[in-house]
Short mmCIF file of C-alpha atoms in Angstrom, two decimals:
data_model
loop_
_atom_site.label_atom_id
_atom_site.label_comp_id
_atom_site.label_asym_id
_atom_site.label_seq_id
_atom_site.Cartn_x
_atom_site.Cartn_y
_atom_site.Cartn_z
CA UNK A 1 -11.03 18.69 4.73
CA UNK A 2 -8.47 16.00 3.98
CA UNK A 3 -5.78 17.36 6.31
CA UNK A 4 -5.89 14.32 8.57
CA UNK A 5 -5.53 11.97 5.60
CA UNK A 6 -2.55 13.94 4.28
CA UNK A 7 -0.85 14.07 7.67
CA UNK A 8 -1.17 10.30 8.06
CA UNK A 9 0.25 9.74 4.59
CA UNK A 10 3.14 12.12 5.16
CA UNK A 11 3.89 10.64 8.56
CA UNK A 12 4.08 7.15 7.04
CA UNK A 13 6.14 8.34 4.10
CA UNK A 14 8.81 10.10 6.15
CA UNK A 15 9.29 7.13 8.47
CA UNK A 16 9.07 4.47 5.79
CA UNK A 17 11.85 1.99 5.12
CA UNK A 18 13.15 0.80 1.79
CA UNK A 19 10.80 -1.68 0.16
CA UNK A 20 11.87 -3.81 -2.79
CA UNK A 21 9.59 -4.62 -5.72
CA UNK A 22 9.96 -7.17 -8.42
CA UNK A 23 9.77 -6.54 -12.12
CA UNK A 24 6.70 -7.23 -14.24
CA UNK A 25 7.27 -9.21 -17.42
CA UNK A 26 5.38 -7.80 -20.37
CA UNK A 27 4.51 -9.77 -23.45
CA UNK A 28 2.38 -9.03 -26.46
CA UNK A 29 -0.55 -11.16 -27.65
CA UNK A 30 -0.90 -12.91 -30.99
CA UNK A 31 -4.03 -14.04 -32.83
CA UNK A 32 -4.34 -17.82 -33.17
CA UNK A 33 -6.52 -20.65 -31.75
CA UNK A 34 -4.45 -20.52 -28.56
CA UNK A 35 -3.64 -16.81 -28.87
CA UNK A 36 -2.86 -16.43 -25.17
CA UNK A 37 -0.15 -19.04 -25.32
CA UNK A 38 1.67 -18.52 -28.64
CA UNK A 39 5.48 -18.51 -28.27
CA UNK A 40 7.20 -15.37 -29.45
CA UNK A 41 10.78 -14.18 -29.67
CA UNK A 42 9.74 -10.56 -29.49
CA UNK A 43 8.85 -10.64 -25.78
CA UNK A 44 9.97 -7.64 -23.81
CA UNK A 45 10.15 -6.67 -20.16
CA UNK A 46 9.63 -3.41 -18.40
CA UNK A 47 13.00 -4.12 -16.76
CA UNK A 48 15.47 -5.72 -19.15
CA UNK A 49 18.12 -8.31 -18.40
CA UNK A 50 16.01 -11.15 -16.97
CA UNK A 51 13.72 -13.75 -18.49
CA UNK A 52 9.98 -13.20 -18.10
CA UNK A 53 8.19 -15.20 -15.44
CA UNK A 54 10.94 -14.77 -12.85
CA UNK A 55 10.95 -11.84 -10.45
CA UNK A 56 14.19 -10.15 -9.46
CA UNK A 57 15.19 -7.64 -6.84
CA UNK A 58 15.55 -4.92 -9.42
CA UNK A 59 13.41 -1.85 -10.09
CA UNK A 60 13.53 -0.67 -6.48
CA UNK A 61 11.49 2.34 -5.42
CA UNK A 62 10.83 4.02 -2.14
CA UNK A 63 9.00 7.19 -1.39
CA UNK A 64 10.61 10.47 -0.46
CA UNK A 65 9.23 13.88 0.42
CA UNK A 66 9.58 14.88 -3.23
CA UNK A 67 7.35 11.97 -4.34
CA UNK A 68 4.33 13.21 -2.43
CA UNK A 69 2.90 15.69 -4.92
CA UNK A 70 -0.88 15.72 -4.67
CA UNK A 71 -1.36 18.63 -7.09
CA UNK A 72 -2.39 16.60 -10.13
CA UNK A 73 -4.38 18.20 -12.90
CA UNK A 74 -7.58 16.75 -14.31
CA UNK A 75 -5.64 15.77 -17.43
CA UNK A 76 -3.15 13.78 -15.33
CA UNK A 77 -5.96 12.15 -13.34
CA UNK A 78 -7.80 11.14 -16.52
CA UNK A 79 -4.61 9.75 -18.04
CA UNK A 80 -4.05 7.47 -15.03
CA UNK A 81 -7.67 6.36 -14.76
CA UNK A 82 -8.09 5.66 -18.49
CA UNK A 83 -4.78 3.99 -19.29
CA UNK A 84 -6.23 0.46 -18.93
CA UNK A 85 -9.83 1.04 -19.98
CA UNK A 86 -11.44 -1.05 -22.71
CA UNK A 87 -14.72 -0.75 -24.64
CA UNK A 88 -15.92 -3.51 -26.96
CA UNK A 89 -19.12 -3.41 -29.01
CA UNK A 90 -20.54 -6.84 -29.77
CA UNK A 91 -22.45 -7.58 -33.02
CA UNK A 92 -26.08 -8.38 -32.31
CA UNK A 93 -25.81 -11.39 -34.62
CA UNK A 94 -22.41 -13.04 -35.15
CA UNK A 95 -23.39 -15.56 -37.84
CA UNK A 96 -24.24 -18.31 -35.36
CA UNK A 97 -26.83 -16.85 -33.03
CA UNK A 98 -28.13 -13.67 -31.45
CA UNK A 99 -25.83 -12.22 -28.80
CA UNK A 100 -27.06 -11.64 -25.28
CA UNK A 101 -24.37 -8.95 -24.89
CA UNK A 102 -24.57 -5.54 -26.55
CA UNK A 103 -21.15 -4.30 -25.42
CA UNK A 104 -18.89 -4.26 -22.40
CA UNK A 105 -16.67 -1.76 -20.61
CA UNK A 106 -13.68 -2.82 -18.55
CA UNK A 107 -10.86 -1.20 -16.60
CA UNK A 108 -8.43 -1.80 -13.79
CA UNK A 109 -6.36 0.42 -11.54
CA UNK A 110 -3.41 -1.10 -9.66
CA UNK A 111 -2.43 -0.38 -6.07
CA UNK A 112 0.06 -3.24 -5.69
CA UNK A 113 3.32 -3.19 -7.61
CA UNK A 114 2.95 -5.21 -9.73
CA UNK A 115 -0.84 -5.31 -10.10
CA UNK A 116 -2.25 -8.58 -8.70
CA UNK A 117 -5.66 -8.32 -10.44
CA UNK A 118 -6.43 -9.79 -13.86
CA UNK A 119 -9.47 -9.83 -16.19
CA UNK A 120 -10.60 -11.92 -19.17
CA UNK A 121 -13.32 -11.69 -21.81
CA UNK A 122 -14.01 -13.95 -24.79
CA UNK A 123 -16.69 -15.31 -27.10
CA UNK A 124 -17.12 -19.09 -27.23
CA UNK A 125 -16.66 -19.99 -30.93
CA UNK A 126 -17.50 -23.70 -30.73
CA UNK A 127 -20.46 -23.26 -28.41
CA UNK A 128 -22.79 -20.41 -27.53
CA UNK A 129 -22.36 -17.45 -25.23
CA UNK A 130 -19.67 -15.12 -23.92
CA UNK A 131 -17.39 -15.50 -20.91
CA UNK A 132 -16.22 -12.73 -18.59
CA UNK A 133 -13.94 -13.08 -15.58
CA UNK A 134 -12.21 -11.03 -12.92
CA UNK A 135 -9.38 -12.51 -10.85
CA UNK A 136 -7.88 -11.16 -7.63
CA UNK A 137 -4.42 -12.51 -6.87
CA UNK A 138 -2.70 -12.72 -3.50
CA UNK A 139 0.80 -13.78 -2.57
CA UNK A 140 1.82 -12.24 -5.90
CA UNK A 141 0.22 -12.08 -9.34
CA UNK A 142 1.42 -15.45 -10.66
CA UNK A 143 -1.74 -17.47 -9.97
CA UNK A 144 -4.14 -14.78 -11.18
CA UNK A 145 -2.13 -14.50 -14.40
CA UNK A 146 -2.25 -18.24 -15.12
CA UNK A 147 -5.94 -18.59 -14.25
CA UNK A 148 -6.91 -15.59 -16.39
CA UNK A 149 -5.17 -17.21 -19.38
CA UNK A 150 -6.45 -20.75 -18.90
CA UNK A 151 -9.83 -20.92 -17.15
CA UNK A 152 -11.97 -19.70 -20.05
CA UNK A 153 -10.47 -22.39 -22.31
CA UNK A 154 -11.40 -25.11 -19.82
CA UNK A 155 -14.96 -23.80 -19.57
CA UNK A 156 -15.37 -23.54 -23.35
CA UNK A 157 -13.96 -27.05 -23.93
CA UNK A 158 -16.26 -28.55 -21.30
CA UNK A 159 -19.32 -27.13 -23.13
CA UNK A 160 -18.29 -28.51 -26.54
CA UNK A 161 -20.12 -31.54 -27.93
CA UNK A 162 -18.12 -34.72 -28.47
CA UNK A 163 -18.08 -34.30 -32.26
CA UNK A 164 -16.33 -30.92 -31.98
CA UNK A 165 -13.82 -32.27 -29.47
CA UNK A 166 -13.02 -35.13 -31.84
CA UNK A 167 -12.29 -32.63 -34.59
CA UNK A 168 -10.00 -30.65 -32.30
CA UNK A 169 -8.10 -33.73 -31.25
CA UNK A 170 -7.73 -35.00 -34.81
CA UNK A 171 -6.26 -31.67 -35.91
CA UNK A 172 -3.79 -31.74 -33.00
CA UNK A 173 -2.84 -35.33 -33.82
CA UNK A 174 -2.22 -34.62 -37.52
CA UNK A 175 -0.55 -31.27 -36.97
CA UNK A 176 -3.27 -29.40 -38.85
CA UNK A 177 -4.61 -25.93 -37.87
CA UNK A 178 -6.89 -26.24 -34.86
CA UNK A 179 -10.33 -24.62 -35.11
CA UNK A 180 -10.35 -21.57 -32.82
CA UNK A 181 -11.93 -22.13 -29.42
CA UNK A 182 -12.27 -18.57 -28.18
CA UNK A 183 -12.31 -15.09 -29.63
CA UNK A 184 -10.40 -13.12 -27.02
CA UNK A 185 -10.89 -9.43 -26.27
CA UNK A 186 -7.56 -8.27 -24.91
CA UNK A 187 -6.19 -4.93 -23.87
CA UNK A 188 -2.79 -3.98 -25.27
CA UNK A 189 -1.31 -4.10 -21.74
CA UNK A 190 -2.30 -7.76 -21.19
CA UNK A 191 0.57 -10.25 -21.16
CA UNK A 192 0.94 -14.03 -21.03
CA UNK A 193 3.15 -16.86 -19.76
CA UNK A 194 4.49 -17.74 -23.20
CA UNK A 195 7.19 -20.10 -21.96
CA UNK A 196 4.48 -22.24 -20.31
CA UNK A 197 2.22 -22.31 -23.39
CA UNK A 198 3.16 -25.86 -24.48
CA UNK A 199 2.43 -27.17 -20.98
CA UNK A 200 -0.93 -25.39 -20.83
CA UNK A 201 -2.00 -26.67 -24.25
CA UNK A 202 -0.92 -30.22 -23.40
CA UNK A 203 -2.96 -30.31 -20.21
CA UNK A 204 -5.98 -28.74 -21.92
CA UNK A 205 -5.79 -31.54 -24.48
CA UNK A 206 -5.59 -34.17 -21.74
CA UNK A 207 -8.76 -32.64 -20.31
CA UNK A 208 -10.72 -32.85 -23.56
CA UNK A 209 -9.43 -36.37 -24.21
CA UNK A 210 -10.87 -37.43 -20.87
CA UNK A 211 -14.17 -35.81 -21.88
CA UNK A 212 -14.08 -37.83 -25.12
CA UNK A 213 -13.69 -41.02 -23.09
CA UNK A 214 -16.78 -40.12 -21.06
CA UNK A 215 -19.85 -41.76 -22.61
CA UNK A 216 -22.14 -39.15 -21.05
CA UNK A 217 -20.43 -36.22 -22.77
CA UNK A 218 -22.25 -36.55 -26.10
CA UNK A 219 -23.78 -33.06 -26.26
CA UNK A 220 -21.33 -31.30 -23.97
CA UNK A 221 -21.88 -29.95 -20.50
CA UNK A 222 -24.38 -27.29 -19.55
CA UNK A 223 -22.84 -23.92 -18.59
CA UNK A 224 -23.41 -24.72 -14.91
CA UNK A 225 -21.67 -28.09 -15.15
CA UNK A 226 -18.87 -26.67 -17.28
CA UNK A 227 -18.12 -23.84 -14.87
CA UNK A 228 -17.94 -26.13 -11.85
CA UNK A 229 -15.87 -28.76 -13.64
CA UNK A 230 -13.45 -26.23 -15.17
CA UNK A 231 -12.70 -24.52 -11.85
CA UNK A 232 -11.89 -27.79 -10.14
CA UNK A 233 -9.95 -29.28 -13.05
CA UNK A 234 -7.73 -26.24 -13.60
CA UNK A 235 -6.89 -26.07 -9.90
CA UNK A 236 -5.94 -29.76 -10.00
CA UNK A 237 -3.71 -29.13 -13.03
CA UNK A 238 -2.03 -26.18 -11.29
CA UNK A 239 -1.28 -28.45 -8.33
CA UNK A 240 0.01 -31.25 -10.57
CA UNK A 241 2.27 -29.01 -12.67
CA UNK A 242 4.12 -27.86 -9.56
CA UNK A 243 4.89 -31.49 -8.65
CA UNK A 244 6.00 -33.12 -11.92
CA UNK A 245 9.31 -32.73 -13.81
CA UNK A 246 9.18 -29.99 -16.45
CA UNK A 247 11.45 -29.28 -19.46
CA UNK A 248 13.09 -26.11 -18.12
CA UNK A 249 13.99 -24.45 -14.84
CA UNK A 250 12.00 -21.38 -15.87
CA UNK A 251 8.86 -23.43 -16.54
CA UNK A 252 9.33 -25.27 -13.25
CA UNK A 253 9.79 -22.10 -11.19
CA UNK A 254 6.76 -20.52 -12.89
CA UNK A 255 4.59 -23.55 -12.10
CA UNK A 256 5.67 -23.44 -8.45
CA UNK A 257 5.04 -19.70 -8.26
CA UNK A 258 1.52 -20.21 -9.63
CA UNK A 259 0.72 -23.00 -7.18
CA UNK A 260 2.05 -21.26 -4.07
CA UNK A 261 0.40 -17.95 -4.92
CA UNK A 262 -3.39 -17.83 -5.04
CA UNK A 263 -6.31 -16.03 -6.61
CA UNK A 264 -10.04 -15.69 -6.28
CA UNK A 265 -12.22 -15.76 -9.39
CA UNK A 266 -15.66 -14.69 -10.52
CA UNK A 267 -16.68 -15.80 -14.02
CA UNK A 268 -19.95 -15.21 -15.86
CA UNK A 269 -21.26 -17.11 -18.88
CA UNK A 270 -23.79 -14.88 -20.64
CA UNK A 271 -26.06 -16.65 -23.12
CA UNK A 272 -29.46 -16.00 -24.64
CA UNK A 273 -31.06 -18.26 -22.02
CA UNK A 274 -29.58 -16.33 -19.11
CA UNK A 275 -26.53 -15.71 -16.98
CA UNK A 276 -24.53 -18.31 -15.06
CA UNK A 277 -22.05 -16.96 -12.51
CA UNK A 278 -19.35 -19.09 -10.86
CA UNK A 279 -17.64 -17.52 -7.86
CA UNK A 280 -14.81 -18.71 -5.65
CA UNK A 281 -13.63 -16.08 -3.19
CA UNK A 282 -14.51 -12.45 -2.59
CA UNK A 283 -14.90 -11.03 -6.09
CA UNK A 284 -18.52 -10.20 -6.84
CA UNK A 285 -21.15 -10.21 -9.62
CA UNK A 286 -24.14 -7.86 -9.40
CA UNK A 287 -27.02 -7.44 -11.86
CA UNK A 288 -28.36 -3.96 -12.60
CA UNK A 289 -32.16 -3.92 -12.94
CA UNK A 290 -34.22 -0.93 -14.06
CA UNK A 291 -37.55 -0.69 -12.25
CA UNK A 292 -40.79 0.52 -13.82
CA UNK A 293 -40.38 3.97 -12.24
CA UNK A 294 -36.89 4.34 -13.74
CA UNK A 295 -35.03 3.67 -10.48
CA UNK A 296 -32.33 1.01 -10.17
CA UNK A 297 -32.06 -2.16 -8.11
CA UNK A 298 -29.11 -4.46 -7.49
CA UNK A 299 -29.59 -8.23 -7.71
CA UNK A 300 -26.63 -10.16 -6.26
CA UNK A 301 -25.46 -13.05 -8.47
CA UNK A 302 -22.68 -14.19 -6.13
CA UNK A 303 -21.88 -14.44 -2.44
CA UNK A 304 -18.59 -13.36 -0.89
CA UNK A 305 -16.63 -16.30 0.49
CA UNK A 306 -15.09 -14.72 3.56
CA UNK A 307 -15.61 -14.67 7.30
CA UNK A 308 -18.66 -12.39 6.97
CA UNK A 309 -20.49 -15.28 5.30
CA UNK A 310 -21.80 -17.49 8.10
CA UNK A 311 -22.63 -20.36 5.74
CA UNK A 312 -18.99 -20.41 4.60
CA UNK A 313 -17.73 -20.47 8.16
CA UNK A 314 -19.94 -23.43 9.01
CA UNK A 315 -18.95 -25.24 5.80
CA UNK A 316 -15.25 -25.02 6.63
CA UNK A 317 -15.67 -25.87 10.30
CA UNK A 318 -17.70 -28.96 9.39
CA UNK A 319 -14.77 -30.28 7.33
CA UNK A 320 -12.43 -30.45 10.34
CA UNK A 321 -12.50 -32.02 13.82
CA UNK A 322 -14.49 -30.23 16.54
CA UNK A 323 -11.19 -29.53 18.32
CA UNK A 324 -10.29 -27.13 15.49
CA UNK A 325 -13.54 -25.24 15.47
CA UNK A 326 -11.99 -22.16 17.10
CA UNK A 327 -8.76 -22.20 15.08
CA UNK A 328 -9.87 -22.86 11.49
CA UNK A 329 -10.86 -19.19 11.12
CA UNK A 330 -9.29 -16.69 13.50
CA UNK A 331 -9.14 -12.90 13.25
CA UNK A 332 -11.53 -13.18 10.27
CA UNK A 333 -8.97 -15.14 8.23
CA UNK A 334 -8.42 -18.77 7.34
CA UNK A 335 -5.96 -20.07 9.95
CA UNK A 336 -5.44 -16.42 10.81
CA UNK A 337 -3.71 -15.79 7.45
CA UNK A 338 -5.96 -15.84 4.36
CA UNK A 339 -8.98 -13.57 3.91
CA UNK A 340 -10.89 -15.42 1.10
CA UNK A 341 -12.18 -18.86 2.03
CA UNK A 342 -12.12 -20.30 -1.52
CA UNK A 343 -9.33 -19.83 -4.06
CA UNK A 344 -7.19 -21.25 -6.84
CA UNK A 345 -3.61 -22.22 -5.95
CA UNK A 346 -2.65 -21.49 -2.34
CA UNK A 347 -1.19 -24.97 -1.92
CA UNK A 348 0.10 -23.91 1.51
CA UNK A 349 -3.51 -24.46 2.61
CA UNK A 350 -4.04 -27.65 0.57
CA UNK A 351 -0.88 -29.79 0.55
CA UNK A 352 0.74 -31.62 3.43
CA UNK A 353 3.72 -29.86 5.01
CA UNK A 354 5.98 -32.66 3.79
CA UNK A 355 4.90 -32.22 0.16
CA UNK A 356 5.41 -28.44 0.34
CA UNK A 357 8.93 -28.83 1.69
CA UNK A 358 9.76 -31.46 -0.89
CA UNK A 359 8.62 -29.31 -3.82
CA UNK A 360 10.51 -26.23 -2.64
CA UNK A 361 13.63 -28.34 -2.11
CA UNK A 362 13.36 -29.65 -5.69
CA UNK A 363 14.18 -26.23 -7.15
CA UNK A 364 17.67 -25.87 -8.54
CA UNK A 365 20.33 -25.22 -5.93
CA UNK A 366 21.09 -21.55 -5.60
CA UNK A 367 17.58 -20.36 -6.50
CA UNK A 368 16.55 -17.61 -4.12
CA UNK A 369 13.05 -18.51 -2.95
CA UNK A 370 12.44 -14.95 -1.86
CA UNK A 371 13.11 -13.76 -5.42
CA UNK A 372 10.30 -16.07 -6.58
CA UNK A 373 7.98 -14.68 -3.90
CA UNK A 374 8.09 -18.04 -2.11
CA UNK A 375 8.54 -18.26 1.63
CA UNK A 376 8.98 -21.34 3.79
CA UNK A 377 6.34 -21.03 6.46
CA UNK A 378 3.45 -23.12 7.70
CA UNK A 379 0.16 -21.47 8.77
CA UNK A 380 -0.59 -21.84 12.49
CA UNK A 381 -2.74 -24.80 13.59
CA UNK A 382 -2.12 -26.59 10.28
CA UNK A 383 -3.34 -29.99 11.48
CA UNK A 384 -5.81 -31.56 9.01
CA UNK A 385 -5.27 -30.18 5.48
CA UNK A 386 -6.70 -29.35 3.06
CA UNK A 387 -8.29 -26.21 4.51
CA UNK A 388 -9.04 -24.53 1.19
CA UNK A 389 -10.83 -25.49 -2.04
CA UNK A 390 -11.79 -23.81 -5.30
CA UNK A 391 -15.21 -25.39 -5.90
CA UNK A 392 -17.27 -22.43 -7.12
CA UNK A 393 -20.73 -21.45 -6.00
CA UNK A 394 -22.94 -21.30 -9.12
CA UNK A 395 -25.85 -18.89 -9.60
CA UNK A 396 -28.27 -18.85 -12.54
CA UNK A 397 -30.43 -15.91 -13.58
CA UNK A 398 -32.88 -16.03 -16.47
CA UNK A 399 -32.66 -12.90 -18.60
CA UNK A 400 -35.64 -10.50 -18.18
CA UNK A 401 -36.65 -7.31 -20.04
CA UNK A 402 -35.71 -5.14 -17.05
CA UNK A 403 -32.18 -6.58 -16.74
CA UNK A 404 -29.81 -3.95 -18.13
CA UNK A 405 -26.22 -4.78 -17.15
CA UNK A 406 -23.92 -7.02 -15.12
CA UNK A 407 -21.05 -5.72 -12.99
CA UNK A 408 -18.09 -7.98 -12.22
CA UNK A 409 -15.59 -6.53 -9.77
CA UNK A 410 -12.70 -7.53 -7.54
CA UNK A 411 -12.97 -6.75 -3.85
CA UNK A 412 -11.03 -3.51 -4.29
CA UNK A 413 -14.23 -2.04 -5.77
CA UNK A 414 -16.58 -3.42 -3.12
CA UNK A 415 -14.31 -2.15 -0.33
CA UNK A 416 -15.25 1.37 -1.45
CA UNK A 417 -19.02 1.15 -1.87
CA UNK A 418 -21.99 -1.22 -1.87
CA UNK A 419 -23.49 -3.21 -4.71
CA UNK A 420 -26.53 -0.91 -4.67
CA UNK A 421 -24.37 2.20 -5.03
CA UNK A 422 -22.40 0.64 -7.91
CA UNK A 423 -25.61 -0.26 -9.75
CA UNK A 424 -27.02 3.24 -9.23
CA UNK A 425 -23.86 4.83 -10.60
CA UNK A 426 -23.81 2.64 -13.70
CA UNK A 427 -27.57 2.93 -14.19
CA UNK A 428 -27.52 6.72 -14.08
CA UNK A 429 -24.44 6.71 -16.31
CA UNK A 430 -26.37 4.58 -18.82
CA UNK A 431 -29.63 6.55 -18.74
CA UNK A 432 -28.21 10.00 -18.12
CA UNK A 433 -31.04 10.55 -15.62
CA UNK A 434 -30.29 11.17 -11.95
CA UNK A 435 -33.43 10.39 -9.99
CA UNK A 436 -33.94 12.21 -6.70
CA UNK A 437 -36.27 10.94 -4.01
CA UNK A 438 -39.01 13.39 -2.96
CA UNK A 439 -38.23 15.48 0.10
CA UNK A 440 -39.56 13.51 3.06
CA UNK A 441 -41.65 15.03 5.88
CA UNK A 442 -38.69 14.74 8.25
CA UNK A 443 -36.41 16.52 5.76
CA UNK A 444 -38.86 19.41 5.52
CA UNK A 445 -38.21 20.10 9.21
CA UNK A 446 -34.43 20.37 8.76
CA UNK A 447 -32.65 23.47 9.94
CA UNK A 448 -31.09 25.78 7.38
CA UNK A 449 -27.59 24.30 7.72
CA UNK A 450 -28.92 20.75 7.42
CA UNK A 451 -31.00 21.68 4.39
CA UNK A 452 -27.89 23.16 2.77
CA UNK A 453 -26.07 19.86 3.31
CA UNK A 454 -29.02 17.94 1.78
CA UNK A 455 -28.95 20.20 -1.28
CA UNK A 456 -25.21 19.67 -1.68
CA UNK A 457 -25.76 15.90 -1.67
CA UNK A 458 -28.54 16.18 -4.26
CA UNK A 459 -26.46 18.42 -6.49
CA UNK A 460 -23.54 16.00 -6.24
CA UNK A 461 -25.71 13.14 -7.50
CA UNK A 462 -26.78 15.19 -10.52
CA UNK A 463 -23.22 15.99 -11.65
CA UNK A 464 -22.56 14.98 -15.29
CA UNK A 465 -20.35 11.94 -15.90
CA UNK A 466 -16.74 12.61 -16.92
CA UNK A 467 -16.15 9.18 -18.51
CA UNK A 468 -17.77 7.36 -21.40
CA UNK A 469 -16.52 4.07 -19.99
CA UNK A 470 -18.74 2.90 -17.11
CA UNK A 471 -15.93 0.89 -15.49
CA UNK A 472 -13.77 4.02 -15.34
CA UNK A 473 -16.77 5.91 -14.01
CA UNK A 474 -17.03 3.42 -11.14
CA UNK A 475 -13.32 3.57 -10.31
CA UNK A 476 -13.37 7.38 -10.35
CA UNK A 477 -16.26 7.42 -7.87
CA UNK A 478 -14.77 4.64 -5.75
CA UNK A 479 -11.68 6.72 -5.02
CA UNK A 480 -12.92 10.28 -5.41
CA UNK A 481 -16.26 10.54 -3.66
CA UNK A 482 -16.26 13.30 -1.08
CA UNK A 483 -18.20 14.02 2.08
CA UNK A 484 -21.45 14.94 0.31
CA UNK A 485 -21.24 12.30 -2.40
CA UNK A 486 -19.63 14.80 -4.75
CA UNK A 487 -16.60 13.99 -6.90
CA UNK A 488 -13.62 15.60 -5.20
CA UNK A 489 -10.64 16.14 -7.48
CA UNK A 490 -8.55 16.88 -4.39
CA UNK A 491 -9.32 13.49 -2.88
CA UNK A 492 -8.90 11.67 -6.20
CA UNK A 493 -5.55 13.35 -6.86
CA UNK A 494 -4.27 12.40 -3.41
CA UNK A 495 -5.25 8.74 -3.88
CA UNK A 496 -3.67 8.51 -7.34
CA UNK A 497 -0.50 10.36 -6.34
CA UNK A 498 0.41 7.93 -3.56
CA UNK A 499 3.82 6.35 -4.26
CA UNK A 500 3.81 2.63 -4.91
CA UNK A 501 5.08 1.72 -1.43
CA UNK A 502 2.15 3.55 0.19
CA UNK A 503 -0.75 3.02 -2.22
CA UNK A 504 -1.62 -0.46 -0.94
CA UNK A 505 -2.10 0.91 2.57
CA UNK A 506 -5.02 3.05 1.43
CA UNK A 507 -6.66 1.09 -1.38
CA UNK A 508 -6.57 -2.25 -3.19
CA UNK A 509 -6.18 -3.13 -6.86
CA UNK A 510 -9.53 -2.47 -8.54
CA UNK A 511 -10.77 -4.36 -11.60
CA UNK A 512 -14.25 -3.84 -13.06
CA UNK A 513 -16.11 -5.16 -16.09
CA UNK A 514 -19.59 -3.85 -16.94
CA UNK A 515 -21.52 -6.04 -19.39
CA UNK A 516 -24.51 -4.41 -21.12
CA UNK A 517 -27.22 -6.96 -21.82
CA UNK A 518 -29.40 -7.40 -24.90
CA UNK A 519 -32.54 -7.35 -22.79
CA UNK A 520 -34.74 -7.19 -25.93
CA UNK A 521 -34.17 -10.96 -26.22
CA UNK A 522 -36.28 -11.41 -23.11
CA UNK A 523 -39.25 -9.40 -24.37
CA UNK A 524 -42.36 -11.41 -25.29
CA UNK A 525 -42.62 -12.11 -29.02
CA UNK A 526 -45.98 -11.41 -30.68
CA UNK A 527 -47.04 -12.89 -33.99
#
């Protein structure tokens, strides 16, 4: 059944050339007001001998005939799929207010080496609500890493009232403990740019000091205003940090890596009044709604910003001269290069060519730009920059009794199936009930072979779930669904057994967070 897939994989593997991968720095997290950014001397790397934040040409791997072993057991498959899964139960009442979130499941499965996806989840401690984000990096993982650490802080600070910001600033000024801003929910595999922590904290403080100087910021921003402001401000800070002098070569090279790489982002603020989603790029947020008959419907809470979105195409074309109308987006990519049409970083599509060359030349002599994943090239038809921005598209949805869960996923998930299919899978996983549509008049006229195929599809849909974690359940189905909608261990094993130099040819990094909503908050209250 999968002979053609195997033959293609084997053909590629046997003719494949050596491909070099860079190491992934790994650092542990500490608990403190800025837990993501606390310096530590206990940092470790998967590959020793180099400082974290800088990639080297070590840890090489290339596939051989011996690598291509597709005979993985169910135990091995489960171990791979579940190694990054996370389940967090949220108290219904946390001492400040009722929570609109019951619990959440999260997971990611890499295809790139290293993984270019990131995820974040946190409770806002100085304002209300919870924040969830998924981030899809490109041109390396550097930008996605920085944004996943920093963006939620910017959003939370923007929502704080002036009195709380004054308390924060006074504590910083006097060197006293700073009241915690976020309660993070981190997986043990998450790591942080610790060397850049002082820079990140300093620029966050500059941001809240500017909010303090704003006379209109008395009660803090609404979630919608905070999301939009935070996206744009963080992107501006990323651009600035790559241009200014910094205390160390490592911090400077990290800042430049972050700015020249890029990432898309989809962030949801979930509060008792409803859900605000901010999206820039091709990640996606989808609401799972249970209908009165028990069936499931998908309500999109974001739009993909790519060439399939005609409104996006017209928006970008309108920002440039008519003479560039046919070159701004070619071959379904921005300037023929970049798939998403909104993103953090990616200064190659924002800065002038002269500024780019100047910044790269400012690196210490002898630094190998290729080792930092930086390449000196200019996109074709680069005439009137900027071509790219990070301004998010904001969607608001008022919580209703029938709203059960929210799915946030990077495009690696949506490449495999539709929003409707994802909602159905999570809905049936939640309820344990697999609804089957009645046999239609046309189906009653099927021949015996066709009826057998229909029954196989129906039986496949009724198969019991293998995972308690709904995010893992989605990833398993994304990669392992067979011809009849059944879960094929053979197909799943082949996808997971692909060596790292081949995996990206057949699938993308996949990151999923499923947020279960406290829909009882939306029920009418009777005296």
